[in-house]
PDB file of C-alpha atoms in Angstrom:
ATOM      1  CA  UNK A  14     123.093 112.904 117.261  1.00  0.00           C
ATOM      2  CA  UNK A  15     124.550 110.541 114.631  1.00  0.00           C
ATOM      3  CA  UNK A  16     122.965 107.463 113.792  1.00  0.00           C
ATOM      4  CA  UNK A  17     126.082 105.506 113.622  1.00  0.00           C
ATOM      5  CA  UNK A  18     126.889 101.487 114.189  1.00  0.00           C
ATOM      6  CA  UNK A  19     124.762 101.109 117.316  1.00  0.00           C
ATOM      7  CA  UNK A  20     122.320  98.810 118.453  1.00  0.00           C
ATOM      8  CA  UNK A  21     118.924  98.542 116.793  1.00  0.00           C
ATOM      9  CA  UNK A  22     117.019  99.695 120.033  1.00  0.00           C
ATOM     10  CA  UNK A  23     119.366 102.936 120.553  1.00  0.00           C
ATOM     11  CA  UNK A  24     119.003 103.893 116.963  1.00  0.00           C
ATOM     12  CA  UNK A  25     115.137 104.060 117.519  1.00  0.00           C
ATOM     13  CA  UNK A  26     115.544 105.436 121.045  1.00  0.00           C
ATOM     14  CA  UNK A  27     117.848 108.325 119.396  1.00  0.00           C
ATOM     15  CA  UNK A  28     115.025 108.980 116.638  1.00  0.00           C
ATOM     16  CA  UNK A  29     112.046 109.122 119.020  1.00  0.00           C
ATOM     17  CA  UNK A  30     113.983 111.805 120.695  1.00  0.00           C
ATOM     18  CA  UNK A  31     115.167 114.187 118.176  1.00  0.00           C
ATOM     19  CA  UNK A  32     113.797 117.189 117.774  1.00  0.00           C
ATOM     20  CA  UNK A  33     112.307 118.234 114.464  1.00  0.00           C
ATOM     21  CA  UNK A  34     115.260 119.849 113.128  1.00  0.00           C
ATOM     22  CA  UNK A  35     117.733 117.337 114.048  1.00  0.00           C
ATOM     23  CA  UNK A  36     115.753 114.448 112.346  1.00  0.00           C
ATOM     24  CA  UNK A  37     115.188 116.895 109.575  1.00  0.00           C
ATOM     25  CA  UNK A  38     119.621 117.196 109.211  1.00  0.00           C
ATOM     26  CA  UNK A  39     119.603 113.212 110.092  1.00  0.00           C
ATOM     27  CA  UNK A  40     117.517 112.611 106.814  1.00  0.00           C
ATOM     28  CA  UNK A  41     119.573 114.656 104.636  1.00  0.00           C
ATOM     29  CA  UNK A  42     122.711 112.932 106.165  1.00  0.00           C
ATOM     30  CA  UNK A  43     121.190 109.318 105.700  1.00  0.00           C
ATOM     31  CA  UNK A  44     120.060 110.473 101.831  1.00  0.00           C
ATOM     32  CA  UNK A  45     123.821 111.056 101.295  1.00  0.00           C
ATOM     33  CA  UNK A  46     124.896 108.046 102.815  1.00  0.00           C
ATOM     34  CA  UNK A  47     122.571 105.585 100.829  1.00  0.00           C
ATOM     35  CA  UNK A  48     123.664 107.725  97.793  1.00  0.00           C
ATOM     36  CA  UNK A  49     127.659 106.776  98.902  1.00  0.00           C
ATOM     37  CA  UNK A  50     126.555 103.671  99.115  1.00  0.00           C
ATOM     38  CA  UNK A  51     125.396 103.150  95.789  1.00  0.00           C
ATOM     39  CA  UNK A  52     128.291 104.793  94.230  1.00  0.00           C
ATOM     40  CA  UNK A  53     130.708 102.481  96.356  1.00  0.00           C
ATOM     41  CA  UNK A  54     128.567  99.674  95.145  1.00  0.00           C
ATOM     42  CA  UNK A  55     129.021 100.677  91.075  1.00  0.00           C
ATOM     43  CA  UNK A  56     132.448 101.376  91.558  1.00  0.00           C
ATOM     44  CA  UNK A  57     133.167  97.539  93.817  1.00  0.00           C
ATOM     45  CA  UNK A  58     134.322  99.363  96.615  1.00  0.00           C
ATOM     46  CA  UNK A  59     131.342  98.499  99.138  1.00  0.00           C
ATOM     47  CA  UNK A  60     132.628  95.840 101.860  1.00  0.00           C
ATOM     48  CA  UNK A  61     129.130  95.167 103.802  1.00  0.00           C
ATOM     49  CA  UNK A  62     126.265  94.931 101.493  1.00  0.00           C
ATOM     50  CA  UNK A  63     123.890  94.832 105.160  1.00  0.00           C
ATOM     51  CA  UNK A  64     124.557  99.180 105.141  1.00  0.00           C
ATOM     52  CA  UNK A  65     121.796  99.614 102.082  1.00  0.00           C
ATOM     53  CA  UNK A  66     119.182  98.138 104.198  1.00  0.00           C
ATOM     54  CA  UNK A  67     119.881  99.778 107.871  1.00  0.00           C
ATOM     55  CA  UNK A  68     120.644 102.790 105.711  1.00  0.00           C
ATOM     56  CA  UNK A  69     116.831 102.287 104.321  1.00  0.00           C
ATOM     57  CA  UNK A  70     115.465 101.716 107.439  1.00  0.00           C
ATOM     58  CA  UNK A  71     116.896 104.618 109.386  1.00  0.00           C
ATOM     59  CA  UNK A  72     115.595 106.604 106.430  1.00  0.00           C
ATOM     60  CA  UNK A  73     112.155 104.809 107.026  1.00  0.00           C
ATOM     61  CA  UNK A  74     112.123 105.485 111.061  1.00  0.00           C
ATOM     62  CA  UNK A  75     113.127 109.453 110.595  1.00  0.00           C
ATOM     63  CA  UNK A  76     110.393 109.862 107.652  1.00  0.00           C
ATOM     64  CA  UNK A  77     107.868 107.936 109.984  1.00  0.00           C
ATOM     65  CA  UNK A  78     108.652 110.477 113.267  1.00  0.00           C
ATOM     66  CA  UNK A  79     108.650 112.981 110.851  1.00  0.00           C
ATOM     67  CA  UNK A  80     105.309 112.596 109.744  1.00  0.00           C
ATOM     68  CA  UNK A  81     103.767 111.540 112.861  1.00  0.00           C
ATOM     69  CA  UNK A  82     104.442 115.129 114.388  1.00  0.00           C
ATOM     70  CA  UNK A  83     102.849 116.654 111.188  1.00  0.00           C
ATOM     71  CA  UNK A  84      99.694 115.080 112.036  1.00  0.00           C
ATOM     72  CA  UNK A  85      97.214 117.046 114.029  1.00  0.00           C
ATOM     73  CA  UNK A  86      96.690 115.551 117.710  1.00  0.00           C
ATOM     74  CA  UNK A  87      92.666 114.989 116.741  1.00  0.00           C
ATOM     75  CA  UNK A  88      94.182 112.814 113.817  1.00  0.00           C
ATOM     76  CA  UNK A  89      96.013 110.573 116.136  1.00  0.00           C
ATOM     77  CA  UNK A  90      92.843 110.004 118.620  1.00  0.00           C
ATOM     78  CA  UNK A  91      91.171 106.501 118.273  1.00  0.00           C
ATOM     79  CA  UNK A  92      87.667 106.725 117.286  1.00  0.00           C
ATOM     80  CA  UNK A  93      85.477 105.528 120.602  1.00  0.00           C
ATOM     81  CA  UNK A  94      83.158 102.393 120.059  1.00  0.00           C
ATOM     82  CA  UNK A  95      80.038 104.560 120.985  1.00  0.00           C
ATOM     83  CA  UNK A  96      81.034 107.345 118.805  1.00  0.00           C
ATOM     84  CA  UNK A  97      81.245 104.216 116.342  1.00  0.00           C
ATOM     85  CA  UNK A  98      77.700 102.935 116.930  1.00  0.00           C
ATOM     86  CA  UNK A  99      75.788 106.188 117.013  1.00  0.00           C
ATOM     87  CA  UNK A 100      76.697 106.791 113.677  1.00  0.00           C
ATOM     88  CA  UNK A 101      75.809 103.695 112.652  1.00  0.00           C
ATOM     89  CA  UNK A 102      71.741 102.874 111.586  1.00  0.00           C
ATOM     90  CA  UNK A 103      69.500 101.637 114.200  1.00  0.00           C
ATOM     91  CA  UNK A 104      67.535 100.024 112.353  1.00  0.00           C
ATOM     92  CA  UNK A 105      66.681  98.067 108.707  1.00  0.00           C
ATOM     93  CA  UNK A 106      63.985 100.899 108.691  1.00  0.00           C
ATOM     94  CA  UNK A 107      66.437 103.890 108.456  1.00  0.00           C
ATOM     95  CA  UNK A 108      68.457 102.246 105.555  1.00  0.00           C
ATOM     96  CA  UNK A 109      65.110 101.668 103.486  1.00  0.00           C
ATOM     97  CA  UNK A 110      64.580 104.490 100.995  1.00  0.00           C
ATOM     98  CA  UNK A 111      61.836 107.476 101.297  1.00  0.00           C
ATOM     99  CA  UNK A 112      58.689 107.332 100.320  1.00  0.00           C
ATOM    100  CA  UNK A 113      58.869 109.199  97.558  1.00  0.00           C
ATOM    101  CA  UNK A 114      61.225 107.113  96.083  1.00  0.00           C
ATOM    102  CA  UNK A 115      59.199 103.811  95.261  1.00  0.00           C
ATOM    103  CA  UNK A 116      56.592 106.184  93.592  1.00  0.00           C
ATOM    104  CA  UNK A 117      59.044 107.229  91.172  1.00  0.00           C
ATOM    105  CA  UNK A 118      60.585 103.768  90.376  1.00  0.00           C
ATOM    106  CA  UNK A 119      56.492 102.430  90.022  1.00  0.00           C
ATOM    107  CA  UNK A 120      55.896 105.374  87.389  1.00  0.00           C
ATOM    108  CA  UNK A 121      59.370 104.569  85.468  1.00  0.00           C
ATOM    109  CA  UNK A 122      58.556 101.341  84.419  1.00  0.00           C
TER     110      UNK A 122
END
């Protein structure tokens, strides 16, 4: 599954679905390809200076669905709004200090 001269939206479609190892051989492929690019560049050779950046960006999208199916499922979960406010404090009272703090700040000074 080359990424080749297609459209935009079949490049991405392709990407989201290759499997690990074929994004994996896609990456090294694209590496190459920027790094023929840049060679074709020094030497004067390159016709369509447009290939460095959709060469970029195709590296971007594979590194991106790459590292989205490292992540652990519980990593990609959106934390609930109630799971938000519980751990906030309910009060002014909970975020004052102990007790025994003020005593020790009163015999410091």
């Amino acid at each position: 599954m080359k990424l080749t001269t297609q459209r935009l939206s079949e490049r991405r479609r392709m990407v989201r679905e290759m499997s690990t190892a074929d994004a994996l051989q896609e990456l090294a492929d694209k590496r190459l390809e920027l790094f023929n690019l840049r060679v074709a560049a020094t030497r004067g050779e390159l016709k369509n200076q447009r290939e460095f950046a959709k060469t970029r960006k195709d590296i971007a999208r594979l590194l991106f669905k790459l590292h989205m199916e490292a992540l652990q499922p519980e990593e990609l979960e959106f934390i609930d709004a109630a799971d938000e406010e519980a751990a906030l404090p309910a009060s002014d009272e909970e975020l004052a200090l102990p007790a025994g703090d003020d005593e020790e700040e009163e015999t410091a000074k």
